[in-house]
Short mmCIF file of C-alpha atoms in Angstrom, two decimals:
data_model
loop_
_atom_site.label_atom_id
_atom_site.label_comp_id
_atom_site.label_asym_id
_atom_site.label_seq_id
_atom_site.Cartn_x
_atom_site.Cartn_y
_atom_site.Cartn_z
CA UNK A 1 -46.97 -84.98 17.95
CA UNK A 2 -45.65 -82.91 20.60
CA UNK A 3 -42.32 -82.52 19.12
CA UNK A 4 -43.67 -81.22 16.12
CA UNK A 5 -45.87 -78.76 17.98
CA UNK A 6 -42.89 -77.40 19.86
CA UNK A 7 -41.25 -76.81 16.52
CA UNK A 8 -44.54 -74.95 15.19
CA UNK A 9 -44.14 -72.32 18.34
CA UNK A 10 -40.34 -72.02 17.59
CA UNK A 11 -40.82 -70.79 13.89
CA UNK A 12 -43.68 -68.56 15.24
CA UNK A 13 -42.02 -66.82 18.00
CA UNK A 14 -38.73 -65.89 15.76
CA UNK A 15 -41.61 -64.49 13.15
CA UNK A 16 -43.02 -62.45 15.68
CA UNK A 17 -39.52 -60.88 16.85
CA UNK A 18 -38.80 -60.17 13.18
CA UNK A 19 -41.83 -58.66 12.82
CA UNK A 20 -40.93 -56.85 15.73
CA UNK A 21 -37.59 -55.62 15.05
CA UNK A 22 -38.73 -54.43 11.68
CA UNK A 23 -41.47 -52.44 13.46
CA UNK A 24 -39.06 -50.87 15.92
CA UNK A 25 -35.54 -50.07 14.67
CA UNK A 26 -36.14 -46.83 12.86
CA UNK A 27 -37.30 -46.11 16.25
CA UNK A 28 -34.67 -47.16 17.89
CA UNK A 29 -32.22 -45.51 15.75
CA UNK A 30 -34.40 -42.17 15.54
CA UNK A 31 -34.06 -42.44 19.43
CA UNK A 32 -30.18 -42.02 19.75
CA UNK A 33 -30.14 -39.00 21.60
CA UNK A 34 -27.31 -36.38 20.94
CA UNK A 35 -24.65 -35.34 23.40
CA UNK A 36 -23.99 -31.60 24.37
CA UNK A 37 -20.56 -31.73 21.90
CA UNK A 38 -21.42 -32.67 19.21
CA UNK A 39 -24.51 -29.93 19.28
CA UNK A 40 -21.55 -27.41 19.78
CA UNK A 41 -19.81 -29.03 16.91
CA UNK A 42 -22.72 -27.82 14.75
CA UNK A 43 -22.71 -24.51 12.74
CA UNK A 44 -25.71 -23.21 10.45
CA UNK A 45 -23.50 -22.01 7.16
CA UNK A 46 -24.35 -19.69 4.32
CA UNK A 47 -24.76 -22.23 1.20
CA UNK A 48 -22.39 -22.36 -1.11
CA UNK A 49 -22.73 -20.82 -4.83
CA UNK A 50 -24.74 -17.81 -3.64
CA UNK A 51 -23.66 -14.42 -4.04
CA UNK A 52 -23.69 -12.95 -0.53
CA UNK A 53 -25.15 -9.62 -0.89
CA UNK A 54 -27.34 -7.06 0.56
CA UNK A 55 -30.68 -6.86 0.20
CA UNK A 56 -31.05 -10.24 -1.12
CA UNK A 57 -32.42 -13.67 0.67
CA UNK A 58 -29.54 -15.54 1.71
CA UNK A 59 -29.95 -19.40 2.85
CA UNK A 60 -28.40 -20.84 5.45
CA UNK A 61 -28.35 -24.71 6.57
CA UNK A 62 -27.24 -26.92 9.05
CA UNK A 63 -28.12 -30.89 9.32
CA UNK A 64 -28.87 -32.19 12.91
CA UNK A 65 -27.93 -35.95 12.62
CA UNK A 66 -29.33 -39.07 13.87
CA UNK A 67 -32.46 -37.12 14.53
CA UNK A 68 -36.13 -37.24 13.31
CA UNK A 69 -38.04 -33.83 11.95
CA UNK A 70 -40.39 -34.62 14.30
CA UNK A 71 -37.73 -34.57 17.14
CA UNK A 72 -36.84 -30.76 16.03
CA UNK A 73 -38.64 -27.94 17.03
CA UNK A 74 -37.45 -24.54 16.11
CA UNK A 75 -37.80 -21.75 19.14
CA UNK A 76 -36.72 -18.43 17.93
CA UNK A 77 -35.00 -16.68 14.57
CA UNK A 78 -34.82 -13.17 16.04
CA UNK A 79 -31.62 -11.68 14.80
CA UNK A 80 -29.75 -8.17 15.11
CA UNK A 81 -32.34 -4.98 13.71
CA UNK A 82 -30.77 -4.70 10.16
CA UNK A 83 -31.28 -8.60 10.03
CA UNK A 84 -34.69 -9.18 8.80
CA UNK A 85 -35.96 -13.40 8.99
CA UNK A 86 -37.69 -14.53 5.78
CA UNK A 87 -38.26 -17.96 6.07
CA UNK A 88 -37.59 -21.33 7.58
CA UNK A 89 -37.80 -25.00 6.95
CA UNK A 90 -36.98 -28.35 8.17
CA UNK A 91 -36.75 -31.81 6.06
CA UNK A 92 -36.07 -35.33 6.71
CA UNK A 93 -32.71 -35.77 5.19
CA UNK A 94 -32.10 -39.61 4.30
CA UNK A 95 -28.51 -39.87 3.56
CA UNK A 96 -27.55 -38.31 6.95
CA UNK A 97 -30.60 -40.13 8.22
CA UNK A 98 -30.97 -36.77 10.23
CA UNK A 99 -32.88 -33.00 9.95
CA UNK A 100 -32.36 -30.51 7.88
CA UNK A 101 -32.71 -26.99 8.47
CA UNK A 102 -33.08 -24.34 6.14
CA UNK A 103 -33.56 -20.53 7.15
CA UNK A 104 -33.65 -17.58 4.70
CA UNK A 105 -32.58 -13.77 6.11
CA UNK A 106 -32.12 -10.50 4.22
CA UNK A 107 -29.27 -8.03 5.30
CA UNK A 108 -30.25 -4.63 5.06
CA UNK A 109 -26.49 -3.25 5.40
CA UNK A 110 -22.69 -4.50 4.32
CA UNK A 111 -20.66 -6.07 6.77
CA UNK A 112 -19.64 -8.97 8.53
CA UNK A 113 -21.89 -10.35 11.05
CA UNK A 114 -22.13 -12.85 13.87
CA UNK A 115 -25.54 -14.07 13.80
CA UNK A 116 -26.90 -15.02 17.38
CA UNK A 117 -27.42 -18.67 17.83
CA UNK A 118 -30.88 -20.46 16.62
CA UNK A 119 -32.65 -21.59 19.72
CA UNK A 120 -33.94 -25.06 19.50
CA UNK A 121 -35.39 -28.20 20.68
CA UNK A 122 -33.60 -31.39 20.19
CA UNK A 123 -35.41 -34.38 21.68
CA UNK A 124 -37.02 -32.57 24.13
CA UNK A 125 -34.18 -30.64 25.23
CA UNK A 126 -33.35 -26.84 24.75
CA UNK A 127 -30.07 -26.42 22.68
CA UNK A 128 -28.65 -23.39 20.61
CA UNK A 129 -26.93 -23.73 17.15
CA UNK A 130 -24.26 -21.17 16.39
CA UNK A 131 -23.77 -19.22 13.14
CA UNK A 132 -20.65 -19.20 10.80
CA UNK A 133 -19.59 -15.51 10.62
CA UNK A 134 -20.27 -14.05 7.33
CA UNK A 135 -19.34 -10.96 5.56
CA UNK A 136 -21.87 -9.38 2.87
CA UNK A 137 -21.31 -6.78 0.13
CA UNK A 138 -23.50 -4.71 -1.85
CA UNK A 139 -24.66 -5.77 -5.23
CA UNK A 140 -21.63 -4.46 -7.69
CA UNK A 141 -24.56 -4.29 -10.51
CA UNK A 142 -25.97 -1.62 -8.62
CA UNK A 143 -22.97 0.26 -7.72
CA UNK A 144 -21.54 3.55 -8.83
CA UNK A 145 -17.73 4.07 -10.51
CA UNK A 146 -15.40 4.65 -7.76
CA UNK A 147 -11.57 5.98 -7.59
CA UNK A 148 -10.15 3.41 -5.44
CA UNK A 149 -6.07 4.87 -4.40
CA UNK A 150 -3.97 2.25 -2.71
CA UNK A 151 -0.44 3.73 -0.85
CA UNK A 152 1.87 0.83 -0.89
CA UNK A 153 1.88 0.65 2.68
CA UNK A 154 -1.58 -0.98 2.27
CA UNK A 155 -3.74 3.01 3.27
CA UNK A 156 -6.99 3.47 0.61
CA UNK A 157 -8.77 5.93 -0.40
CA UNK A 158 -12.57 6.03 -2.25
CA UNK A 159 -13.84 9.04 -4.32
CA UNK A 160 -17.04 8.35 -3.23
CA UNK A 161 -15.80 8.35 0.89
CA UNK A 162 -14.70 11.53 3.09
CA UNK A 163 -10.94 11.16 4.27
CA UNK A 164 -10.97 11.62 7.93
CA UNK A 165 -7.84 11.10 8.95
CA UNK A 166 -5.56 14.78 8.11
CA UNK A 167 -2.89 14.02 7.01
CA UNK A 168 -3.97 10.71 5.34
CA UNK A 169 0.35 9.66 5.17
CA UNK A 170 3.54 11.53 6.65
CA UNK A 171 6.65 10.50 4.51
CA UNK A 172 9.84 11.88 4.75
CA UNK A 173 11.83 14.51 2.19
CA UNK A 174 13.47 12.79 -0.63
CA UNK A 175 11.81 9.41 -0.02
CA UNK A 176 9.45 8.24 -2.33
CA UNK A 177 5.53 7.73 -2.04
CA UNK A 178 4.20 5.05 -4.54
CA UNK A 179 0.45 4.26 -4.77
CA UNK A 180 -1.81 2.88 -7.63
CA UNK A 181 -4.68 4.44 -9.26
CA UNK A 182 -7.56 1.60 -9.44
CA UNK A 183 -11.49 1.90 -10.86
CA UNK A 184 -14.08 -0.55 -9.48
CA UNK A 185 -17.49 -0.99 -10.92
CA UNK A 186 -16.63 0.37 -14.14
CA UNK A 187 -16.45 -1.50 -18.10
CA UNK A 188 -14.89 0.96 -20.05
CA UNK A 189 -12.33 3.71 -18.87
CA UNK A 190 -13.24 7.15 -21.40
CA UNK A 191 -10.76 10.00 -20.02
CA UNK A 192 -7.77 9.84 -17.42
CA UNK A 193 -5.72 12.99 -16.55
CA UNK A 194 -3.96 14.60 -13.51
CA UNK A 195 -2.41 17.47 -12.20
CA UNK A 196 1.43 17.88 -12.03
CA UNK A 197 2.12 19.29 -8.09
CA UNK A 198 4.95 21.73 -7.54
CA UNK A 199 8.02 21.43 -4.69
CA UNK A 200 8.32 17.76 -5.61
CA UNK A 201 9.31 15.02 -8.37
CA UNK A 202 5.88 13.39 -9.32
CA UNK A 203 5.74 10.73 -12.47
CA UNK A 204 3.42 8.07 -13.95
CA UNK A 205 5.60 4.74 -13.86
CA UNK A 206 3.02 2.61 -15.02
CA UNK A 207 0.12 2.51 -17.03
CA UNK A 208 -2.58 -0.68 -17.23
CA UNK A 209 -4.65 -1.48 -20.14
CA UNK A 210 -8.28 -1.24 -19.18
CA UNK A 211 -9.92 -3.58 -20.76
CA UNK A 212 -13.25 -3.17 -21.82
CA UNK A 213 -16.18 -5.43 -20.63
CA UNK A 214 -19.00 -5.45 -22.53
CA UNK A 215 -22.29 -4.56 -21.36
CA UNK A 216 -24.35 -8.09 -22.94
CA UNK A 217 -22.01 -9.66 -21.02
CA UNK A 218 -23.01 -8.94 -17.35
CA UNK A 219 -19.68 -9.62 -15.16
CA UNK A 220 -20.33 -7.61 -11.91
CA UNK A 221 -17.69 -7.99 -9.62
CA UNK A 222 -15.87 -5.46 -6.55
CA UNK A 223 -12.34 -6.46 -7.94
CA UNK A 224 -10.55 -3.27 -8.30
CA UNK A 225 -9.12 -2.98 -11.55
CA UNK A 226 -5.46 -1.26 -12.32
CA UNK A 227 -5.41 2.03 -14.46
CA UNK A 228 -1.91 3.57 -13.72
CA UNK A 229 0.86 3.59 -10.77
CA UNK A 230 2.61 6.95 -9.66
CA UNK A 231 5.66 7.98 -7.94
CA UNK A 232 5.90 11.26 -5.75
CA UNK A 233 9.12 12.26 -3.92
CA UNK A 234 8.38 15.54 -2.08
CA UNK A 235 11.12 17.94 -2.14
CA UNK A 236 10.18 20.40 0.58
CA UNK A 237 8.18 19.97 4.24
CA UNK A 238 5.64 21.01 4.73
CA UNK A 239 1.57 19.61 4.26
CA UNK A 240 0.64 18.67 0.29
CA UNK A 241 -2.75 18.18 -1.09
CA UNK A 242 -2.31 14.72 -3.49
CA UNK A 243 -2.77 15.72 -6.77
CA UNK A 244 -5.90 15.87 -8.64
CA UNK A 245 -6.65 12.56 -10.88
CA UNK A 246 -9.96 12.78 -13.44
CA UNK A 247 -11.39 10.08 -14.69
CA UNK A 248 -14.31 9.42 -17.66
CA UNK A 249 -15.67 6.27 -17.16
CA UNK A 250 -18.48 4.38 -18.00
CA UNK A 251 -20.78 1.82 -15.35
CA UNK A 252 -22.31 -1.02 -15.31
CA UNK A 253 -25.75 0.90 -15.62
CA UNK A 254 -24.38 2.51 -19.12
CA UNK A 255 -24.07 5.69 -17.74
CA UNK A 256 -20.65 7.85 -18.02
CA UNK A 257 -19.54 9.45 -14.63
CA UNK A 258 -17.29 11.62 -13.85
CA UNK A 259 -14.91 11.19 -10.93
CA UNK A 260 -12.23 12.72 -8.48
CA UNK A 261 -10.51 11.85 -5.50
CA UNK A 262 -11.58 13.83 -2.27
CA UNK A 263 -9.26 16.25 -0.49
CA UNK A 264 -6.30 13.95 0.00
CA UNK A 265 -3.22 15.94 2.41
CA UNK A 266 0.22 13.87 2.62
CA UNK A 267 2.71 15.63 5.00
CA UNK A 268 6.18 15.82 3.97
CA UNK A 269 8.68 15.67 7.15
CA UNK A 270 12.08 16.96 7.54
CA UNK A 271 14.73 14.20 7.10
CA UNK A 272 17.46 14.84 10.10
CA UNK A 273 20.02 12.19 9.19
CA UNK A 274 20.65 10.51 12.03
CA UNK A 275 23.22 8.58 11.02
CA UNK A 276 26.15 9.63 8.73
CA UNK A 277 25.98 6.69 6.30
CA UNK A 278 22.57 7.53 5.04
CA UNK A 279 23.01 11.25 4.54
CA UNK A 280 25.98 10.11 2.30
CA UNK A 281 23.88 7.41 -0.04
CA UNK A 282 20.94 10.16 0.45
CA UNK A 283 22.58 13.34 0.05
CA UNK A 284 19.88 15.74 -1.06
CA UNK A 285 17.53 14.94 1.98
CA UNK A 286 19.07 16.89 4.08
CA UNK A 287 18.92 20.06 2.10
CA UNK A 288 15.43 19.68 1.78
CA UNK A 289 14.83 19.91 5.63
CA UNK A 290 13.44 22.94 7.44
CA UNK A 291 10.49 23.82 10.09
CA UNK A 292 6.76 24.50 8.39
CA UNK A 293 6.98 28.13 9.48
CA UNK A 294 9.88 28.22 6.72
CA UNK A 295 8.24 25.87 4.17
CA UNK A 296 5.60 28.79 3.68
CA UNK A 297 7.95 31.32 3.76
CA UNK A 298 9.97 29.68 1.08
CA UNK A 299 6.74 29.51 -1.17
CA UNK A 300 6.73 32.63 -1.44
CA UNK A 301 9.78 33.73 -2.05
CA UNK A 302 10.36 34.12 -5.85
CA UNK A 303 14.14 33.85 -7.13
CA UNK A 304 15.41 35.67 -10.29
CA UNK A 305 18.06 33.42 -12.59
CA UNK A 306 20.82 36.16 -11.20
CA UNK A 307 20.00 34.83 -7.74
CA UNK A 308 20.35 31.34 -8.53
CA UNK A 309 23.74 32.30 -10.33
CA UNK A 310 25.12 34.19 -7.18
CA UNK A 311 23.78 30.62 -5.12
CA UNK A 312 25.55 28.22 -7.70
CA UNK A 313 29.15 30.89 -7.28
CA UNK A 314 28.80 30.79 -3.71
CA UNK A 315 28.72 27.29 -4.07
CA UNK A 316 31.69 26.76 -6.22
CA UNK A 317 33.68 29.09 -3.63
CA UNK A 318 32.97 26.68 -1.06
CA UNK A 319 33.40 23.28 -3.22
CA UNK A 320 37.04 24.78 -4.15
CA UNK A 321 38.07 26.63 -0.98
CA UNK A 322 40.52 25.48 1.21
CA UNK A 323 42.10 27.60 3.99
CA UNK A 324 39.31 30.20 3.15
CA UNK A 325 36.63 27.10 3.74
CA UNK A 326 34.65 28.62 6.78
CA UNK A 327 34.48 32.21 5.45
CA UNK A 328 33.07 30.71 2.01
CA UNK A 329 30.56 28.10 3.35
CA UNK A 330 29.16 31.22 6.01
CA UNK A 331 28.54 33.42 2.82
CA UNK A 332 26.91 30.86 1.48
CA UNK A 333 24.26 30.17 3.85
CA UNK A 334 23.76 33.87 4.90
CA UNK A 335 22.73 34.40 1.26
CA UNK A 336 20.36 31.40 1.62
CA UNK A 337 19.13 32.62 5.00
CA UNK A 338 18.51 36.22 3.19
CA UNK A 339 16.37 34.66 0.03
CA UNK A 340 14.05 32.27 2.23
CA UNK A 341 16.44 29.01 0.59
CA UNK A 342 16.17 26.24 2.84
CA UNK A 343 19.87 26.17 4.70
CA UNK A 344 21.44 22.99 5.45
CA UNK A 345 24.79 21.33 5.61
CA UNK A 346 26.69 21.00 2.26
CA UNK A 347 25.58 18.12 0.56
CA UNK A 348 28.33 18.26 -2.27
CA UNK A 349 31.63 16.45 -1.27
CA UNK A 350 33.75 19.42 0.08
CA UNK A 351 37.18 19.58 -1.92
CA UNK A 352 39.02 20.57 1.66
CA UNK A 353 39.55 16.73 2.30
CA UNK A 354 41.10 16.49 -1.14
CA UNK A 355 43.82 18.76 -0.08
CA UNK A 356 43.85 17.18 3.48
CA UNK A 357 44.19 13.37 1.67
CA UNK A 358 47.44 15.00 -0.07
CA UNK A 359 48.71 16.84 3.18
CA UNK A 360 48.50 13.29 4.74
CA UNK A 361 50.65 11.58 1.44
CA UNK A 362 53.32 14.09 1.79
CA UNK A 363 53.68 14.45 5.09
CA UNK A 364 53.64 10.45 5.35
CA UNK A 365 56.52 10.29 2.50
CA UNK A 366 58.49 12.64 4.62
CA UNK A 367 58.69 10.43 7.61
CA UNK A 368 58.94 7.26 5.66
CA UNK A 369 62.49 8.62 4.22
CA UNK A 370 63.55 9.90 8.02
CA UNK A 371 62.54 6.63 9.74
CA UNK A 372 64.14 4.59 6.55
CA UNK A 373 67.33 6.83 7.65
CA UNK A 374 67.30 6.40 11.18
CA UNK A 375 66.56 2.54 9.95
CA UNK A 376 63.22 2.57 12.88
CA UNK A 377 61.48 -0.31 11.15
CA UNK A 378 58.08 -0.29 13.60
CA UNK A 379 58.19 3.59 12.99
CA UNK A 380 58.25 2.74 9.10
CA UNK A 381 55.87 0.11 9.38
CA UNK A 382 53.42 2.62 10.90
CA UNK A 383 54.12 5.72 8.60
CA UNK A 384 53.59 3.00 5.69
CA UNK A 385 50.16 2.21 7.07
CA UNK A 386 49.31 6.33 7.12
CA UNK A 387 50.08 6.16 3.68
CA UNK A 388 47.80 3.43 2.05
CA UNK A 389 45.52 5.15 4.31
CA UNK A 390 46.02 8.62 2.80
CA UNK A 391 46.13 7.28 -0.91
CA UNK A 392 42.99 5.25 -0.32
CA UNK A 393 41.60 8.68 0.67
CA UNK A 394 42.60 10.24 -2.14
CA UNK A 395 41.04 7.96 -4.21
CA UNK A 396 38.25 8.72 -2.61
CA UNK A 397 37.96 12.37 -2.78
CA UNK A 398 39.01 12.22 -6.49
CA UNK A 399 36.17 10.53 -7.59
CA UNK A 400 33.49 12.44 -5.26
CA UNK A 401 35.40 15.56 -6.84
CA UNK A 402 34.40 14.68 -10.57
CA UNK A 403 30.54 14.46 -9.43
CA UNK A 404 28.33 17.57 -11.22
CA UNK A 405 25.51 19.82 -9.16
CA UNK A 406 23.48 22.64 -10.26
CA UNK A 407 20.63 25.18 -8.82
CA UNK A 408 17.12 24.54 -10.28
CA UNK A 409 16.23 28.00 -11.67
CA UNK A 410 12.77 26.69 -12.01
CA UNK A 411 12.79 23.92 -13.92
CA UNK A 412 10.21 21.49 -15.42
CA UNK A 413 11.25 18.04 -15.23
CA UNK A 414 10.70 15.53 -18.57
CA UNK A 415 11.20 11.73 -18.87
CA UNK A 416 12.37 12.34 -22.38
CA UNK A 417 14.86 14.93 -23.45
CA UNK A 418 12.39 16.11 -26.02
CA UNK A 419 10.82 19.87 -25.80
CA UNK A 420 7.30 18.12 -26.97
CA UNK A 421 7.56 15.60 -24.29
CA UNK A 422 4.88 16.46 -21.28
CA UNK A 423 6.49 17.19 -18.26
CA UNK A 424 6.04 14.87 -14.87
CA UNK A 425 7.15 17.30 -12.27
CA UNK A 426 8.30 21.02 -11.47
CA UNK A 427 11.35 21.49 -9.34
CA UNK A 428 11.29 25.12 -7.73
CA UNK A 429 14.26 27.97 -7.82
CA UNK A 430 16.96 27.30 -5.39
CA UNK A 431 16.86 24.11 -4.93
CA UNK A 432 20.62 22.06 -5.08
CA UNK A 433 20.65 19.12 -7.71
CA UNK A 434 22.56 16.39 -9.33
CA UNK A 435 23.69 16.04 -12.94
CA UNK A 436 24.01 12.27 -13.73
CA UNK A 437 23.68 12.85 -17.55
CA UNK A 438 24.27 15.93 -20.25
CA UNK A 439 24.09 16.20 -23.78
CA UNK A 440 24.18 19.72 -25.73
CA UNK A 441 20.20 21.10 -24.36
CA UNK A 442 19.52 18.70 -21.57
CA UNK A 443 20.58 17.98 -18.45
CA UNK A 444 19.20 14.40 -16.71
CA UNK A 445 19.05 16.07 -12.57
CA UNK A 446 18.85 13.94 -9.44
CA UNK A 447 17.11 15.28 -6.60
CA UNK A 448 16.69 12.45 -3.56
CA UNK A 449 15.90 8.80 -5.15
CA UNK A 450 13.98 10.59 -8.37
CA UNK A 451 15.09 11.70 -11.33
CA UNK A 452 14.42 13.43 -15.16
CA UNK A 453 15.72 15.46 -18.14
CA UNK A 454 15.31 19.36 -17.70
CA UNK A 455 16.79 22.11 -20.11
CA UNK A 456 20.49 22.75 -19.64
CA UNK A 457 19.19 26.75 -19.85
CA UNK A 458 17.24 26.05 -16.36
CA UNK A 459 20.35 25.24 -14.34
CA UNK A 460 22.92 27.22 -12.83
CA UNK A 461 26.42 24.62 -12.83
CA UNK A 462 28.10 24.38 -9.78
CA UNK A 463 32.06 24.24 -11.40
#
């Protein structure tokens, strides 16, 4: 009997510690506290698949784990002054088996903000929940068109934004300036024009198809979208407004707009050529180079075709002079000095070392046939050398010899040897150029890495 009453407490006591383990886990688990790292490891996040933009609620959410709802008590939601709070909530969430939190705040401006850290309390203890950093926009739906210009080397520009930095770019002479011409928050593109600026090579290189996007169809977005990429080489120094681009185009409201870049200045700098290599591949920059004082003088200075002929026969003097070289390169830049022409050192290959390169052959020759006499074999050797030097130079000078220049009588510059083609650029009077191509009315000129077709009638040939 008693055995059978000891059994009879056995099989009740392990039903009252199931009983009491089922009553008391959850608890048990619920009261795992958390350590100090991993609340640091926590960060309240902007959910995912919303459209972060002003003047909109925005949710944000973080899950505490391991802890009950009841165990969570939020402190304070006070945020920066263009923040305002909306809304907060907290929620048993079972697959974490922790709390979540969800807070709603509006932004009043663009941006990207740090939000200060929610105060809390996390099982009785005070603890503070940081914020991812988040960057919000404006609505695109309820956006103007905008000009957006990008420079290559990353500078932009907005039609609807002052430029306050003046000069916006300095870029040498003769180099060339390439930026792109972009709309944003615009579906259909109605009119796009620009001005043609003068003292400088300027040309469209590219043009985008802007395609259309209907209105039904409700894509907002702040991508910028392409219209057309330019090319400006400025010819003289001196401060340049950028040209002026206008554009037709049509928002996402429906409404047509139209739009133009702000006062944008680009200062062209004088090019020195410090080193000799790169005034040979480059050698118009250096004609192009003078103080500001003279860049405004030059402008208005206006130079008659006989002028330009006189510069382009002063010019030949000095290409074909030899003993007479000085005398003919000083009366050509006292005549340049006189007419306000930008005065520089001769960029066209001066036909002086020609005749020097054949002085050096002869004289070479000469000593050859003495030392071959006298039989001096290292004197021989030596001479021999001097002479693959001076035919190597020769070489040389013949072929810089054969290249063509010209004076720009004031010329307009084509991409198309055709007289209804619309010109890209204007070069001014004066100004030394290169003939690459001819054919019986056009000319295709070179001035520093740009290029185009101008009348033959426009340019005074350097012989």
């Amino acid at each position: 009997m008693e055995k059978q009453r000891n059994k009879r407490l056995i099989k009740s006591g392990r039903r009252f510690l199931i009983i009491l383990l089922a009553l008391f886990y959850p608890i048990l688990v619920n009261a795992r506290s958390l350590s100090l790292d991993q609340i640091k490891a926590l960060r309240i996040s902007a959910e995912e698949g919303q459209n972060l933009y002003t003047k909109t609620d925005l949710k944000f959410t973080v899950t505490i784990p391991n802890v009950h709802s009841a165990q969570v008590q939020i402190l304070s939601t006070e945020q920066q002054p263009d923040i305002t709070f909306r809304t907060i909530r907290k929620s048993e969430n079972y697959d974490e088996n922790g709390t979540t939190i969800e807070i709603w705040y509006n932004f009043d401006k663009k941006g990207t903000y740090k939000l200060t850290p929610l105060s809390v309390m996390i099982q009785n203890r005070k603890r503070s929940i940081s914020f991812d950093p988040i960057t919000v926009t404006d609505d695109p739906a309820t956006m103007l068109p905008r000009i957006v210009i990008v420079f290559e080397d990353g500078t932009t520009a907005y039609s609807d934004e002052a430029v306050t930095a003046s000069p916006l770019l300095k870029i040498k002479t003769g180099k060339k300036l390439n930026f792109t011409i972009n709309l944003q928050y615009a579906n259909q593109l109605m009119q796009f024009s620009w001005d043609i600026p003068k003292d400088s090579i300027f040309s469209c290189t590219k043009e985008f198809d802007f395609t259309e996007i209907r209105q039904h169809e409700r894509v907002y977005s702040h991508n910028l979208i392409p219209v057309a990429e330019f090319e400006w080489t400025g010819l003289i120094p001196g401060i340049q407004k950028l040209p002026v681009f206008r554009l037709n185009a049509t928002g996402y409201n429906g409404y047509r707009s139209e739009l133009y870049l702000p006062e944008i200045l680009i200062e062209f700098t004088p090019d020195n050529g410090d080193e000799q290599t790169t005034a040979e591949s480059d050698i118009f920059l250096a004609a192009f180079s003078q103080d500001e004082s003279d860049a405004e003088f030059q402008k208005n200075i206006i130079l008659t075709k006989q002028d330009c002929q006189t510069l382009a026969d002063l010019y030949t003097r000095e290409h074909n002079e030899f003993l007479m070289y000085r005398t003919a390169r000083k009366a050509r830049t006292e005549f340049e000095a006189e007419h306000g022409i930008v005065s520089s050192v001769n960029p066209i290959f001066p036909t002086v070392l020609l005749y020097v390169s054949l002085i050096i052959i002869a004289v070479s020759i000469i000593c050859i046939i003495i030392a071959a006499r006298k039989k001096h074999k290292i004197r021989m050797l030596f001479f021999t050398t001097i002479l693959l030097i001076g035919t190597a130079l020769l070489i040389y000078c013949t072929v810089r010899r054969n290249e063509r220049y010209g004076i720009s009588c004031g010329c307009k510059i084509y991409s198309i040897p055709q007289e209804n083609a619309e010109a890209v650029s204007e070069i001014s009077g004066g100004i030394l150029v290169r003939i690459l191509e001819s054919t019986e009315k056009w000319l295709y000129v070179e001035v520093g890495e740009s290029g185009g077709w101008c009348n033959v009638d426009e340019i005074c040939i350097i012989k």
